[in-house]
mmCIF file of C-alpha atoms and ligand atoms in Angstrom:
data_model
loop_
_atom_site.group_PDB
_atom_site.id
_atom_site.type_symbol
_atom_site.label_atom_id
_atom_site.label_comp_id
_atom_site.label_asym_id
_atom_site.label_seq_id
_atom_site.Cartn_x
_atom_site.Cartn_y
_atom_site.Cartn_z
ATOM 1 C CA MET N 86 0.022 0.037 0.036
ATOM 2 C CA ALA N 87 1.355 3.451 -0.881
ATOM 3 C CA GLU N 88 2.366 5.729 1.896
ATOM 4 C CA ASP N 89 0.100 8.741 2.651
ATOM 5 C CA TYR N 90 3.011 11.042 3.484
ATOM 6 C CA SER N 91 6.666 11.529 3.165
ATOM 7 C CA LEU N 92 8.405 13.234 6.096
ATOM 8 C CA TYR N 93 11.752 14.799 5.253
ATOM 9 C CA TYR N 94 13.672 15.220 8.382
ATOM 10 C CA TRP N 95 16.951 14.349 10.056
ATOM 11 C CA PRO N 96 17.049 11.000 11.832
ATOM 12 C CA LEU N 97 16.423 12.788 15.053
ATOM 13 C CA PRO N 98 13.400 13.147 17.423
ATOM 14 C CA PHE N 99 13.473 16.896 18.109
ATOM 15 C CA ARG N 100 11.083 18.646 15.677
ATOM 16 C CA GLY N 101 10.436 15.481 13.873
ATOM 17 C CA HIS N 102 8.651 13.806 16.780
ATOM 18 C CA PHE N 103 6.005 16.428 16.731
ATOM 19 C CA ILE N 104 5.002 15.287 13.294
ATOM 20 C CA ARG N 105 5.573 11.605 13.965
ATOM 21 C CA TYR N 106 3.350 11.756 17.018
ATOM 22 C CA VAL N 107 0.538 13.212 14.901
ATOM 23 C CA LEU N 108 1.088 10.899 11.950
ATOM 24 C CA ALA N 109 1.060 7.866 14.269
ATOM 25 C CA HIS N 110 -1.958 8.982 16.277
ATOM 26 C CA ALA N 111 -3.924 9.692 13.013
ATOM 27 C CA GLY N 112 -3.244 6.169 11.800
ATOM 28 C CA THR N 113 -1.427 7.308 8.699
ATOM 29 C CA ARG N 114 1.380 5.550 6.767
ATOM 30 C CA TRP N 115 4.407 7.585 6.032
ATOM 31 C CA ASP N 116 8.044 7.105 4.958
ATOM 32 C CA GLU N 117 11.104 9.061 5.828
ATOM 33 C CA PRO N 118 13.372 9.389 2.681
ATOM 34 C CA PRO N 119 17.127 9.052 3.345
ATOM 35 C CA ILE N 120 19.230 12.036 4.345
ATOM 36 C CA GLU N 121 20.571 12.196 0.811
ATOM 37 C CA ALA N 122 17.081 12.872 -0.580
ATOM 38 C CA LEU N 123 16.573 15.498 2.125
ATOM 39 C CA ALA N 124 19.949 17.153 1.330
ATOM 40 C CA ALA N 125 19.143 17.187 -2.364
ATOM 41 C CA LEU N 126 15.846 18.986 -1.747
ATOM 42 C CA LYS N 127 17.295 21.353 0.870
ATOM 43 C CA ASN N 128 20.302 22.330 -1.321
ATOM 44 C CA ALA N 129 18.398 22.590 -4.552
ATOM 45 C CA PRO N 130 18.003 26.065 -6.084
ATOM 46 C CA VAL N 131 14.744 27.451 -4.676
ATOM 47 C CA SER N 132 13.387 27.596 -8.236
ATOM 48 C CA GLU N 133 13.679 23.785 -8.312
ATOM 49 C CA GLN N 134 12.300 22.969 -4.808
ATOM 50 C CA PRO N 135 8.754 21.640 -4.785
ATOM 51 C CA LEU N 136 8.194 24.242 -2.114
ATOM 52 C CA PRO N 137 10.866 26.883 -1.487
ATOM 53 C CA PHE N 138 12.064 26.139 2.000
ATOM 54 C CA MET N 139 15.157 26.638 4.120
ATOM 55 C CA ALA N 140 15.286 23.732 6.643
ATOM 56 C CA PRO N 141 13.433 20.580 7.487
ATOM 57 C CA PRO N 142 10.917 19.316 8.579
ATOM 58 C CA LEU N 143 9.255 19.142 5.218
ATOM 59 C CA LEU N 144 6.043 17.122 4.694
ATOM 60 C CA HIS N 145 4.784 15.785 1.395
ATOM 61 C CA ASP N 146 1.186 14.820 1.351
ATOM 62 C CA ARG N 147 1.529 12.342 -1.454
ATOM 63 C CA GLY N 148 -2.164 11.800 -2.349
ATOM 64 C CA ALA N 149 -2.857 15.567 -2.648
ATOM 65 C CA ASP N 150 0.683 16.356 -3.852
ATOM 66 C CA ILE N 151 0.855 19.169 -1.263
ATOM 67 C CA TRP N 152 4.155 20.137 0.427
ATOM 68 C CA VAL N 153 4.280 21.942 3.726
ATOM 69 C CA ALA N 154 7.330 23.344 5.509
ATOM 70 C CA GLN N 155 7.810 24.752 9.037
ATOM 71 C CA MET N 156 6.876 22.462 11.916
ATOM 72 C CA PRO N 157 3.933 24.524 13.207
ATOM 73 C CA ALA N 158 2.450 24.758 9.717
ATOM 74 C CA ILE N 159 2.836 21.022 9.247
ATOM 75 C CA LEU N 160 1.038 20.339 12.518
ATOM 76 C CA ALA N 161 -1.780 22.807 11.585
ATOM 77 C CA TYR N 162 -2.165 21.074 8.204
ATOM 78 C CA LEU N 163 -2.279 17.625 9.698
ATOM 79 C CA GLY N 164 -4.550 18.910 12.485
ATOM 80 C CA GLU N 165 -7.022 20.206 9.991
ATOM 81 C CA LYS N 166 -6.824 17.247 7.687
ATOM 82 C CA HIS N 167 -7.258 14.606 10.416
ATOM 83 C CA ALA N 168 -9.787 16.546 12.610
ATOM 84 C CA LEU N 169 -7.387 16.953 15.493
ATOM 85 C CA TYR N 170 -8.255 20.571 16.366
ATOM 86 C CA PRO N 171 -10.749 21.018 19.198
ATOM 87 C CA CYS N 172 -13.030 22.942 16.789
ATOM 88 C CA ASP N 173 -13.641 25.766 19.197
ATOM 89 C CA PRO N 174 -12.086 29.092 18.136
ATOM 90 C CA ALA N 175 -10.513 29.802 21.535
ATOM 91 C CA LYS N 176 -9.154 26.364 21.941
ATOM 92 C CA ASP N 177 -7.932 26.170 18.348
ATOM 93 C CA ALA N 178 -6.045 29.430 18.887
ATOM 94 C CA LEU N 179 -4.663 28.061 22.131
ATOM 95 C CA THR N 180 -3.537 24.971 20.278
ATOM 96 C CA ASN N 181 -1.494 27.097 17.994
ATOM 97 C CA THR N 182 -0.118 29.086 20.953
ATOM 98 C CA LEU N 183 1.026 25.839 22.564
ATOM 99 C CA ILE N 184 2.690 24.771 19.287
ATOM 100 C CA GLY N 185 4.365 28.171 19.072
ATOM 101 C CA ASN N 186 5.472 27.917 22.756
ATOM 102 C CA ALA N 187 6.966 24.460 21.959
ATOM 103 C CA GLY N 188 8.917 25.840 19.093
ATOM 104 C CA ASP N 189 10.287 28.622 21.385
ATOM 105 C CA VAL N 190 11.363 26.032 23.933
ATOM 106 C CA LEU N 191 13.114 24.048 21.251
ATOM 107 C CA GLU N 192 14.993 27.194 20.129
ATOM 108 C CA GLU N 193 15.989 28.039 23.616
ATOM 109 C CA ILE N 194 17.210 24.652 24.662
ATOM 110 C CA THR N 195 19.390 24.444 21.523
ATOM 111 C CA CYS N 196 20.647 28.041 21.750
ATOM 112 C CA ASN N 197 18.842 28.810 18.459
ATOM 113 C CA CYS N 198 19.804 25.638 16.740
ATOM 114 C CA GLY N 199 23.409 25.560 17.988
ATOM 115 C CA ARG N 200 24.424 29.154 17.114
ATOM 116 C CA THR N 201 26.296 29.095 20.372
ATOM 117 C CA MET N 202 27.158 26.343 22.729
ATOM 118 C CA TRP N 203 26.008 26.212 26.411
ATOM 119 C CA SER N 204 28.312 27.367 29.073
ATOM 120 C CA GLN N 205 27.699 25.832 32.527
ATOM 121 C CA GLU N 206 26.771 29.229 33.873
ATOM 122 C CA ALA N 207 24.222 29.943 31.088
ATOM 123 C CA TRP N 208 22.674 26.476 31.456
ATOM 124 C CA ASP N 209 22.381 26.827 35.219
ATOM 125 C CA ALA N 210 20.617 30.144 34.752
ATOM 126 C CA PHE N 211 18.294 28.564 32.057
ATOM 127 C CA VAL N 212 17.266 25.611 34.297
ATOM 128 C CA ASP N 213 16.846 28.078 37.193
ATOM 129 C CA VAL N 214 14.531 30.517 35.563
ATOM 130 C CA ARG N 215 13.340 30.223 31.955
ATOM 131 C CA LEU N 216 12.956 26.496 31.559
ATOM 132 C CA PRO N 217 10.905 26.182 34.834
ATOM 133 C CA ARG N 218 8.864 29.189 33.720
ATOM 134 C CA TRP N 219 8.124 27.495 30.373
ATOM 135 C CA MET N 220 7.099 24.296 32.298
ATOM 136 C CA ALA N 221 4.915 26.374 34.571
ATOM 137 C CA ILE N 222 3.252 28.073 31.556
ATOM 138 C CA PHE N 223 2.273 24.753 30.067
ATOM 139 C CA GLU N 224 1.155 23.468 33.523
ATOM 140 C CA GLU N 225 -1.014 26.539 34.180
ATOM 141 C CA ILE N 226 -2.788 26.412 30.821
ATOM 142 C CA GLY N 227 -3.489 22.741 31.269
ATOM 143 C CA ARG N 228 -4.779 23.183 34.857
ATOM 144 C CA ARG N 229 -7.035 26.076 33.735
ATOM 145 C CA HIS N 230 -8.675 23.472 31.499
ATOM 146 C CA GLY N 231 -9.105 20.841 34.207
ATOM 147 C CA LEU N 232 -5.792 18.975 33.808
ATOM 148 C CA THR N 233 -4.837 17.291 37.038
ATOM 149 C CA ASP N 234 -1.886 15.302 38.233
ATOM 150 C CA ASP N 235 -3.353 12.106 36.951
ATOM 151 C CA ALA N 236 -6.174 12.876 34.519
ATOM 152 C CA GLY N 237 -7.572 15.164 31.826
ATOM 153 C CA THR N 238 -6.406 16.669 28.602
ATOM 154 C CA MET N 239 -4.586 19.878 27.826
ATOM 155 C CA LEU N 240 -7.589 21.899 26.860
ATOM 156 C CA GLY N 241 -10.395 19.998 28.643
ATOM 157 C CA THR N 242 -11.465 18.073 25.549
ATOM 158 C CA PRO N 243 -13.006 14.630 26.016
ATOM 159 C CA GLN N 244 -10.436 13.139 23.601
ATOM 160 C CA SER N 245 -6.808 13.969 23.038
ATOM 161 C CA THR N 246 -6.320 16.694 20.366
ATOM 162 C CA LEU N 247 -3.415 18.271 18.556
ATOM 163 C CA ALA N 248 -2.641 20.209 21.736
ATOM 164 C CA ASP N 249 -2.052 17.026 23.745
ATOM 165 C CA LEU N 250 0.067 15.589 20.974
ATOM 166 C CA ALA N 251 2.256 18.623 20.665
ATOM 167 C CA VAL N 252 2.692 18.993 24.464
ATOM 168 C CA ALA N 253 3.704 15.359 24.729
ATOM 169 C CA ALA N 254 5.969 15.507 21.698
ATOM 170 C CA LEU N 255 7.787 18.350 23.458
ATOM 171 C CA TRP N 256 8.104 17.168 27.018
ATOM 172 C CA ALA N 257 7.939 13.321 26.789
ATOM 173 C CA THR N 258 10.600 13.512 23.943
ATOM 174 C CA MET N 259 12.818 15.874 25.927
ATOM 175 C CA THR N 260 12.617 13.875 29.178
ATOM 176 C CA GLU N 261 12.964 10.542 27.345
ATOM 177 C CA CYS N 262 16.079 11.688 25.526
ATOM 178 C CA LEU N 263 17.504 13.825 28.362
ATOM 179 C CA PRO N 264 16.328 12.014 31.560
ATOM 180 C CA ALA N 265 18.146 14.458 33.785
ATOM 181 C CA ILE N 266 15.470 17.030 32.927
ATOM 182 C CA GLU N 267 12.529 14.856 34.099
ATOM 183 C CA PRO N 268 12.797 15.798 37.910
ATOM 184 C CA LEU N 269 12.595 19.484 36.909
ATOM 185 C CA LEU N 270 9.422 18.837 34.835
ATOM 186 C CA LYS N 271 7.857 16.777 37.615
ATOM 187 C CA THR N 272 8.604 19.596 40.088
ATOM 188 C CA HIS N 273 7.281 22.528 37.945
ATOM 189 C CA ALA N 274 4.724 20.778 35.756
ATOM 190 C CA PRO N 275 3.589 17.502 37.289
ATOM 191 C CA ALA N 276 0.358 17.377 35.440
ATOM 192 C CA ILE N 277 2.176 18.000 32.140
ATOM 193 C CA ALA N 278 4.686 15.281 32.983
ATOM 194 C CA ALA N 279 1.839 12.872 33.630
ATOM 195 C CA LEU N 280 -0.083 13.968 30.520
ATOM 196 C CA SER N 281 2.968 13.593 28.290
ATOM 197 C CA ASN N 282 3.640 10.107 29.600
ATOM 198 C CA ARG N 283 -0.012 9.175 29.026
ATOM 199 C CA VAL N 284 0.020 10.455 25.450
ATOM 200 C CA ALA N 285 3.423 8.873 24.735
ATOM 201 C CA ALA N 286 2.074 5.549 26.030
ATOM 202 C CA MET N 287 -0.938 5.474 23.635
ATOM 203 C CA PRO N 288 -0.507 2.353 21.477
ATOM 204 C CA ALA N 289 0.313 3.901 18.072
ATOM 205 C CA ILE N 290 2.626 6.451 19.580
ATOM 206 C CA SER N 291 4.289 4.028 21.854
ATOM 207 C CA ALA N 292 4.873 1.615 18.931
ATOM 208 C CA MET N 293 6.315 4.524 16.869
ATOM 209 C CA ARG N 294 8.664 5.513 19.764
ATOM 210 C CA ALA N 295 9.799 1.909 20.306
ATOM 211 C CA GLU N 296 10.568 1.427 16.653
ATOM 212 C CA TRP N 297 12.330 4.798 16.505
ATOM 213 C CA ARG N 298 14.565 3.973 19.470
ATOM 214 C CA ALA N 299 15.441 0.565 18.160
ATOM 215 C CA GLN N 300 16.515 2.110 14.854
ATOM 216 C CA HIS N 301 18.050 5.384 15.937
ATOM 217 C CA GLY N 302 18.940 5.249 19.621
ATOM 218 C CA GLU N 303 18.726 8.029 22.191
ATOM 219 C CA ALA N 304 19.825 11.155 20.296
ATOM 220 C CA TYR N 305 17.659 14.281 20.833
ATOM 221 C CA CYS N 306 18.590 17.238 18.667
ATOM 222 C CA GLY N 307 21.903 15.924 17.413
ATOM 223 C CA GLY N 308 25.204 17.580 16.538
ATOM 224 C CA GLN N 309 27.515 19.662 18.763
ATOM 225 C CA ILE N 310 24.629 21.319 20.507
ATOM 226 C CA GLU N 311 23.405 18.006 21.818
ATOM 227 C CA ALA N 312 26.859 17.240 23.078
ATOM 228 C CA SER N 313 26.935 20.686 24.713
ATOM 229 C CA ILE N 314 23.547 20.015 26.417
ATOM 230 C CA ARG N 315 24.703 16.691 27.692
ATOM 231 C CA HIS N 316 27.915 18.167 28.952
ATOM 232 C CA VAL N 317 26.257 20.896 31.008
ATOM 233 C CA LEU N 318 23.579 18.445 32.270
ATOM 234 C CA ALA N 319 26.343 16.256 33.638
ATOM 235 C CA GLY N 320 27.807 19.284 35.355
ATOM 236 C CA SER N 321 24.496 20.436 36.910
HETATM 237 N N1 LIG I 447 11.209 27.299 12.020
HETATM 238 C C1 LIG I 447 11.555 25.958 11.447
HETATM 239 C C2 LIG I 447 12.960 25.638 11.912
HETATM 240 C C3 LIG I 447 13.530 24.613 11.045
HETATM 241 C C4 LIG I 447 14.911 24.234 11.516
HETATM 242 O O1 LIG I 447 15.654 25.045 12.177
HETATM 243 N N2 LIG I 447 15.311 23.064 11.193
HETATM 244 C C5 LIG I 447 16.646 22.511 11.621
HETATM 245 C C6 LIG I 447 16.526 21.097 12.204
HETATM 246 S S1 LIG I 447 15.439 21.076 13.630
HETATM 247 C C7 LIG I 447 17.611 22.403 10.490
HETATM 248 O O2 LIG I 447 17.631 21.418 9.762
HETATM 249 N N3 LIG I 447 18.403 23.479 10.318
HETATM 250 C C8 LIG I 447 19.311 23.552 9.245
HETATM 251 C C9 LIG I 447 19.321 24.869 8.525
HETATM 252 O O3 LIG I 447 18.733 25.882 8.999
HETATM 253 O O4 LIG I 447 19.907 24.957 7.502
HETATM 254 C C10 LIG I 447 10.529 24.934 11.803
HETATM 255 O O5 LIG I 447 9.823 25.097 12.860
HETATM 256 O O6 LIG I 447 10.304 23.951 11.104
#
């Protein structure tokens, strides 16, 4: 059977898992072309790219022949297509806010995709102030919608929505790949930690994660910046 989608991304969780969580949860079939295919698209003249873009993730909806770049836009596209938004204007907007917040957290934890490396001093300040504040922001939004330490969804919907998937893709992936961060999340966002674990344990997502780890191991964002994060985590 033909795949529904092709996801062009590095063999890393990081931004990719946001999309993989949604694709798995929606019951889709997708492939991930090899790095050489991604590199060929990324480095092609923009006039020859199927969609002019700078950096992956890039999604190809093969049936509709639609290309989407930018992680938040890909989630929005899949959310619309697979009816994963809450379908309430305020909650839909909040879903997009949470996805935007997640993207900001990814930028911060990687010092803007490795533009600089972490010093111990800068990391200690980050895990003292900004990272706990981000965790508390997610926790407060969830609790305002009835999320508790052991039950509920991010926006108070009866079923998991795109918001739950994005929240789990951020926090469950981060704490799975960088377990030293888990105690911080449990302290500042216990309900988010539990929600993320519940979503990550849903059968389709759990199967995707298990297969992923078996094939690719424990890397998070890759490259020198991941080495830098692991170095400062060891020194904390
Ligand atoms: N704003 C983009 C950021 C994309 C991005 O920075 N991708 C990284 C990997 S996570 C990359 O491949 N960067 C290489 C580059 O910018 O050339 C998104 O959310 O998708």
